[in-house]
Amino acid sequence: MAGTAGTPGTPRVLRAMNDRAALDLLLAHGPLSRTRIGKLTGLSKPTASQLLARLEAAGLVRVTGTSEGRPGPNAQLYAIDPAVAYAAGLDVTPQRIRAAVADITGRTVGEYELPTPGRRPAQPVVRQVTDALDGAVKAAGLARSDVHRLVIGTPGAFDPGTGRLRYASHLPGWHSPTLLDELAAALPMPVEYENDVNLAAVAEQRLGAARGHEDFVLLWNQEGLGAALVLGGRLHRGWTGGAGEVGFLPVPGAPLVRHVTRANSGGYQELAGSQALPALARELGISDVPTGPHAEAAALLLARAADHADGPHRELLRAYATRLATGLASLVSVLDPELVVLSGSALTAGGEVLRALVQAELAELAAARPRLAVGEVREHPVLRGALESALAATRDEVFDTSR
């Protein structure tokens, strides 16, 4: 029916589209004057004034000061009210849960880390999740009910048919068939669950090396080896959520691994996962091989190797680049992506030197020629991706002025 809120082309819908365009500009540029908003949106001064009055009355924007240093009277500057809504993200690993809360502008206002060591969780997963979230909420000076939406990133993926976590047998306590129902009952806000590597890809697409790219692959190597596939600007998750679990990929140069989900490993993981780096270094005669968790040891090895122009450390980089390119060749041959982003500490530590070596190897192993780039979101990329995902959905809801 004409005149309803959802009818395209009606004045209300057109106003809402202008409102959203102005809000997105304020997110991107920070405080803007009425004149500047009018120029960026193409709206007349009277229409821009009405728009800002409408957004101010709705509590979405506020006056934050005046422009200075220009001829003529100072103009009022408008900005999004950061307290309009808050979103939260969780990054879950077997060792810890890292939580953060961001205001609607994307600024992180509270963080918390909950250690979760051991093969058996010391407390139920629901308690772990709520404790981690509450820690970040408290650090932000908020209450749990202030959080508009929560996105939780985990290894593996929750099967959309059964609701059970798959491809992550190393994550204790998260495999109960009733877990999602229990979490829904304990948390007052909408909760979404996403694969951790997919969230790293979200962070790179919004903030990092994949900005402006609609088709790309993110190869991740940290505690585990995985990939995220972005096709046509959207994450491709697959039928059971397992798209991108490339650690299970059989590859030349590694023994054939059978019963991969039981082993929680596969050929590509055995060949190029972070746990393979210390042994490879020793084979090449490197004596000062660091010990400790695989991801940390691999990152330290690669950072050291990138500083050497020759010798066994440079041989380590070359051999590792060949291993990485072996699996990547299968991915790019099937997907033909525009870009491959190397992310995770066991890849980014090698920096531009490792990237160039992998690029050269891939050129010989695959017919496709994607550009390789090192990930730019280095600080907690999974958590940043969870926040970006939660913020996007939150903004779609609270910035919708057509209702």
XYZ file of C-alpha atoms in Angstrom:
403
model
C 0.000 0.000 0.000
C 1.244 3.503 -0.803
C 2.373 5.547 2.174
C 3.522 2.655 4.403
C 6.968 2.726 6.020
C 8.275 -0.103 3.885
C 7.161 1.182 0.464
C 10.132 2.164 -1.716
C 10.060 5.731 -2.972
C 7.756 7.124 -0.292
C 8.903 10.298 1.512
C 9.516 8.381 4.741
C 11.753 5.829 3.048
C 13.635 8.518 1.135
C 14.176 10.484 4.359
C 15.447 7.311 6.039
C 17.896 6.733 3.189
C 19.220 10.285 3.545
C 19.424 9.837 7.307
C 21.474 6.680 6.930
C 23.770 8.298 4.368
C 24.451 11.163 6.776
C 25.054 8.803 9.682
C 27.498 6.751 7.626
C 29.357 9.939 6.716
C 29.607 10.888 10.373
C 30.968 7.419 11.145
C 33.569 7.737 8.409
C 34.621 11.371 8.910
C 33.796 12.267 12.492
C 32.141 15.606 13.397
C 30.815 17.525 10.379
C 29.021 20.804 9.882
C 25.595 21.111 8.315
C 27.156 22.639 5.208
C 29.685 19.811 4.871
C 27.001 17.148 5.293
C 24.930 18.895 2.630
C 27.815 18.910 0.172
C 28.739 15.263 0.808
C 25.151 14.044 0.470
C 24.086 16.439 -2.281
C 21.236 17.777 -0.145
C 20.201 21.405 -0.037
C 20.932 23.455 3.087
C 17.279 23.428 4.241
C 17.011 19.660 3.715
C 20.312 19.052 5.529
C 19.080 21.215 8.407
C 15.840 19.234 8.629
C 17.801 15.984 8.512
C 20.093 16.993 11.382
C 17.161 18.265 13.449
C 15.441 14.930 12.906
C 18.507 12.912 13.891
C 19.132 15.111 16.928
C 15.525 14.694 18.083
C 15.884 10.921 17.663
C 18.947 10.986 19.936
C 21.264 9.717 17.197
C 23.446 12.823 16.799
C 24.488 15.689 19.014
C 26.314 18.985 18.698
C 29.926 18.511 19.751
C 31.377 21.979 19.166
C 31.979 24.536 16.470
C 34.348 24.819 13.542
C 37.286 27.186 13.968
C 39.950 28.760 11.819
C 37.694 29.709 8.908
C 36.379 33.113 7.825
C 32.883 33.978 8.985
C 30.881 32.711 11.930
C 31.790 29.351 13.387
C 29.497 26.495 12.324
C 28.107 23.898 14.681
C 29.643 20.443 14.345
C 27.479 17.353 14.600
C 28.603 13.857 15.594
C 26.965 10.531 16.323
C 26.153 10.118 19.996
C 28.427 7.188 20.947
C 26.050 6.087 23.721
C 23.205 5.340 21.278
C 24.028 1.625 21.473
C 26.813 -0.783 22.390
C 27.914 -4.041 20.809
C 30.201 -6.783 22.086
C 32.449 -9.461 20.696
C 34.097 -12.587 22.106
C 37.128 -14.440 20.741
C 37.170 -17.990 22.109
C 40.201 -20.303 22.127
C 41.021 -23.346 24.290
C 43.316 -21.159 26.414
C 41.186 -18.053 26.978
C 38.154 -15.983 26.089
C 38.886 -12.405 25.097
C 35.925 -9.996 25.267
C 35.404 -6.387 24.228
C 32.594 -3.839 24.121
C 32.427 -0.999 21.578
C 30.152 2.009 21.329
C 28.168 2.642 18.152
C 31.067 4.594 16.599
C 33.320 1.540 16.848
C 35.486 2.792 19.706
C 36.384 0.023 22.138
C 35.269 1.082 25.618
C 35.916 -2.076 27.648
C 38.050 -5.217 27.384
C 38.550 -8.327 29.477
C 40.397 -11.633 29.170
C 39.300 -14.796 30.973
C 41.878 -17.628 31.114
C 40.353 -21.050 30.338
C 43.277 -23.496 30.478
C 42.951 -27.258 30.758
C 41.340 -30.045 28.779
C 38.228 -29.881 30.921
C 36.611 -26.517 31.595
C 36.829 -25.498 35.245
C 33.328 -24.040 34.968
C 30.466 -24.501 32.483
C 30.840 -22.762 29.142
C 27.790 -20.580 29.802
C 29.456 -19.305 32.956
C 32.709 -18.683 31.068
C 30.912 -16.678 28.393
C 28.908 -14.570 30.833
C 31.952 -13.951 33.054
C 34.049 -12.821 30.077
C 31.271 -10.575 28.779
C 30.574 -9.127 32.225
C 34.271 -8.370 32.666
C 34.318 -6.269 29.492
C 30.979 -4.648 30.338
C 32.241 -3.706 33.807
C 35.442 -2.279 32.335
C 33.243 -0.098 30.101
C 31.204 1.134 33.059
C 28.047 -0.467 31.654
C 25.564 -3.200 32.531
C 25.031 -6.411 30.590
C 21.616 -5.143 29.482
C 23.295 -2.160 27.758
C 24.786 -4.440 25.091
C 22.608 -4.434 21.986
C 24.180 -7.447 20.242
C 26.932 -10.013 20.822
C 29.012 -11.923 18.264
C 31.037 -14.916 19.469
C 33.953 -16.205 17.409
C 35.088 -19.809 17.865
C 37.263 -22.296 16.020
C 35.175 -24.535 13.761
C 31.548 -23.701 13.111
C 28.121 -24.429 14.534
C 26.220 -26.695 12.167
C 23.053 -24.805 11.145
C 21.113 -28.079 11.038
C 22.056 -29.531 14.419
C 23.342 -26.526 16.373
C 26.448 -28.481 17.377
C 29.996 -27.221 17.046
C 31.964 -29.013 14.329
C 35.625 -29.025 13.242
C 36.854 -27.966 16.710
C 37.317 -31.032 18.888
C 40.116 -29.171 20.724
C 37.649 -26.696 22.272
C 36.493 -28.373 25.499
C 32.943 -27.944 26.750
C 31.516 -26.407 23.566
C 29.999 -29.523 22.000
C 26.772 -29.948 23.978
C 23.679 -30.137 21.733
C 21.882 -27.767 24.119
C 24.671 -25.180 24.438
C 23.152 -22.579 22.116
C 19.810 -22.791 23.909
C 21.550 -22.400 27.269
C 23.457 -19.355 26.069
C 20.290 -17.811 24.616
C 18.585 -18.226 27.984
C 21.505 -16.661 29.870
C 22.115 -13.651 27.629
C 19.604 -10.797 27.241
C 20.758 -9.675 23.776
C 20.732 -11.341 20.322
C 23.794 -13.570 19.916
C 25.461 -14.641 16.690
C 28.173 -17.275 16.303
C 30.865 -17.153 13.650
C 34.040 -18.994 12.746
C 37.111 -17.192 14.068
C 38.918 -17.050 10.709
C 35.783 -15.661 9.049
C 35.820 -12.866 11.612
C 39.458 -12.105 10.846
C 38.350 -11.727 7.212
C 35.575 -9.340 8.280
C 38.174 -7.227 10.083
C 40.444 -7.137 7.027
C 37.543 -6.291 4.701
C 36.299 -3.455 6.893
C 39.589 -2.081 8.209
C 42.583 -3.741 6.592
C 44.194 -5.207 3.496
C 40.933 -6.351 1.847
C 39.133 -2.998 1.879
C 37.375 -2.508 -1.461
C 37.687 -6.168 -2.465
C 34.611 -8.297 -3.201
C 36.447 -11.587 -3.829
C 39.320 -12.662 -1.638
C 40.702 -15.508 0.432
C 42.166 -15.001 3.878
C 44.693 -17.667 4.853
C 45.093 -17.864 8.624
C 47.841 -19.581 10.572
C 48.033 -19.270 14.321
C 46.928 -22.029 16.666
C 45.452 -23.739 13.592
C 45.532 -23.371 9.828
C 42.345 -22.226 8.130
C 40.879 -19.961 5.486
C 37.972 -17.586 4.983
C 36.311 -17.318 1.575
C 34.662 -14.033 0.573
C 32.795 -14.266 -2.731
C 30.807 -11.377 -4.144
C 31.409 -9.444 -0.942
C 29.877 -12.140 1.286
C 31.366 -14.852 3.438
C 30.933 -18.316 1.974
C 30.304 -20.682 4.885
C 29.267 -23.874 3.109
C 26.471 -26.337 3.836
C 27.584 -27.173 7.403
C 29.613 -24.032 8.101
C 32.863 -25.816 7.295
C 33.943 -23.917 4.183
C 37.526 -22.809 4.678
C 38.611 -25.641 6.967
C 41.652 -26.072 4.756
C 43.784 -27.604 7.487
C 42.054 -30.870 6.568
C 43.068 -30.522 2.891
C 45.178 -33.446 1.568
C 48.323 -32.016 -0.019
C 51.505 -33.374 -1.612
C 54.442 -33.552 0.737
C 52.423 -34.689 3.769
C 51.198 -38.168 4.717
C 47.538 -38.832 4.006
C 45.606 -38.211 7.225
C 42.469 -40.319 7.663
C 39.613 -39.711 10.131
C 40.562 -36.045 10.056
C 37.851 -34.798 12.403
C 38.918 -37.310 15.031
C 42.559 -36.339 14.575
C 41.569 -32.644 14.343
C 44.240 -32.313 11.663
C 44.911 -32.982 8.017
C 47.620 -32.872 5.386
C 47.863 -29.100 4.997
C 47.876 -28.590 8.766
C 50.669 -31.153 9.153
C 52.665 -29.598 6.305
C 52.286 -25.874 6.988
C 50.664 -25.421 10.396
C 52.547 -23.488 13.044
C 53.457 -26.724 14.829
C 55.578 -27.750 11.804
C 57.928 -24.748 11.969
C 60.203 -25.768 14.894
C 60.926 -29.204 13.389
C 61.588 -27.664 9.970
C 63.972 -25.154 11.548
C 65.928 -27.900 13.290
C 66.162 -29.871 10.024
C 67.774 -26.837 8.410
C 70.382 -26.527 11.167
C 68.899 -23.658 13.171
C 69.976 -24.193 16.761
C 68.179 -21.439 18.672
C 64.677 -22.821 18.051
C 62.244 -21.264 20.541
C 60.042 -23.440 22.702
C 56.556 -22.872 24.069
C 53.146 -22.720 22.394
C 53.323 -23.518 18.676
C 51.910 -20.209 17.459
C 54.276 -18.126 19.586
C 57.314 -20.231 18.642
C 56.433 -20.068 14.940
C 55.940 -16.299 15.021
C 59.280 -15.767 16.751
C 61.061 -18.052 14.274
C 59.585 -16.283 11.258
C 60.305 -12.809 12.636
C 63.951 -13.779 13.157
C 64.164 -15.406 9.731
C 62.786 -12.308 7.989
C 65.766 -10.343 9.339
C 68.325 -12.666 7.684
C 69.302 -12.155 4.036
C 70.838 -15.626 3.697
C 71.797 -18.766 5.612
C 69.508 -21.333 7.259
C 66.993 -18.741 8.405
C 66.365 -17.624 4.818
C 66.158 -21.291 3.785
C 63.500 -21.723 6.464
C 61.434 -18.957 4.883
C 61.833 -20.445 1.406
C 60.870 -23.940 2.540
C 57.902 -22.640 4.498
C 56.755 -20.513 1.539
C 56.736 -23.638 -0.622
C 54.612 -25.458 1.932
C 52.146 -22.591 2.156
C 51.920 -22.240 -1.621
C 51.272 -25.978 -2.001
C 47.914 -25.689 -0.273
C 47.129 -22.235 -1.619
C 47.504 -23.514 -5.182
C 44.458 -25.741 -4.709
C 42.415 -22.874 -3.291
C 43.201 -20.345 -6.000
C 42.781 -22.907 -8.766
C 39.189 -23.506 -7.673
C 38.195 -20.016 -6.500
C 40.335 -17.711 -8.676
C 40.235 -14.892 -6.077
C 41.368 -11.355 -6.722
C 43.369 -11.250 -3.484
C 44.842 -13.557 -0.849
C 45.434 -12.046 2.592
C 48.005 -13.736 4.837
C 46.893 -13.379 8.453
C 47.496 -14.866 11.874
C 50.729 -14.488 13.829
C 52.461 -17.431 12.110
C 52.112 -15.635 8.759
C 52.261 -11.924 9.546
C 55.529 -12.387 11.475
C 57.229 -13.262 8.183
C 56.080 -9.923 6.786
C 56.806 -8.771 3.266
C 59.725 -11.190 2.858
C 57.545 -14.260 3.374
C 54.739 -12.773 1.281
C 57.038 -12.253 -1.700
C 58.379 -15.805 -1.449
C 54.876 -17.293 -1.305
C 53.797 -15.102 -4.255
C 56.719 -16.381 -6.350
C 56.043 -20.018 -5.451
C 52.329 -19.691 -6.129
C 53.071 -18.276 -9.587
C 54.737 -21.596 -10.457
C 52.128 -23.862 -8.847
C 48.817 -22.315 -9.945
C 47.463 -20.919 -13.201
C 45.568 -18.132 -11.374
C 47.514 -15.030 -10.372
C 45.943 -13.464 -7.275
C 47.757 -10.689 -5.472
C 49.024 -11.609 -2.007
C 48.976 -9.123 0.862
C 49.976 -9.310 4.513
C 47.071 -8.729 6.912
C 46.949 -5.225 8.346
C 44.739 -5.875 11.393
C 47.401 -7.202 13.746
C 45.892 -6.549 17.177
C 43.282 -9.213 18.025
C 41.869 -9.543 14.475
C 39.241 -12.151 15.455
C 37.911 -9.966 18.257
C 37.963 -6.904 16.002
C 36.007 -8.827 13.384
C 33.458 -9.899 15.998
C 32.978 -6.271 17.044
C 32.684 -5.106 13.430
C 30.087 -7.784 12.713
C 28.074 -6.941 15.828
C 28.305 -3.220 15.096
C 27.112 -3.621 11.508
C 23.929 -5.393 12.592
C 23.406 -2.951 15.469
C 23.744 0.064 13.197
C 21.270 -1.404 10.710
C 18.733 -1.545 13.523
C 19.276 1.689 15.454
C 20.022 3.848 12.399
C 16.789 2.830 10.677
C 14.590 5.921 10.969
C 11.835 4.644 8.657
C 9.978 2.983 11.506
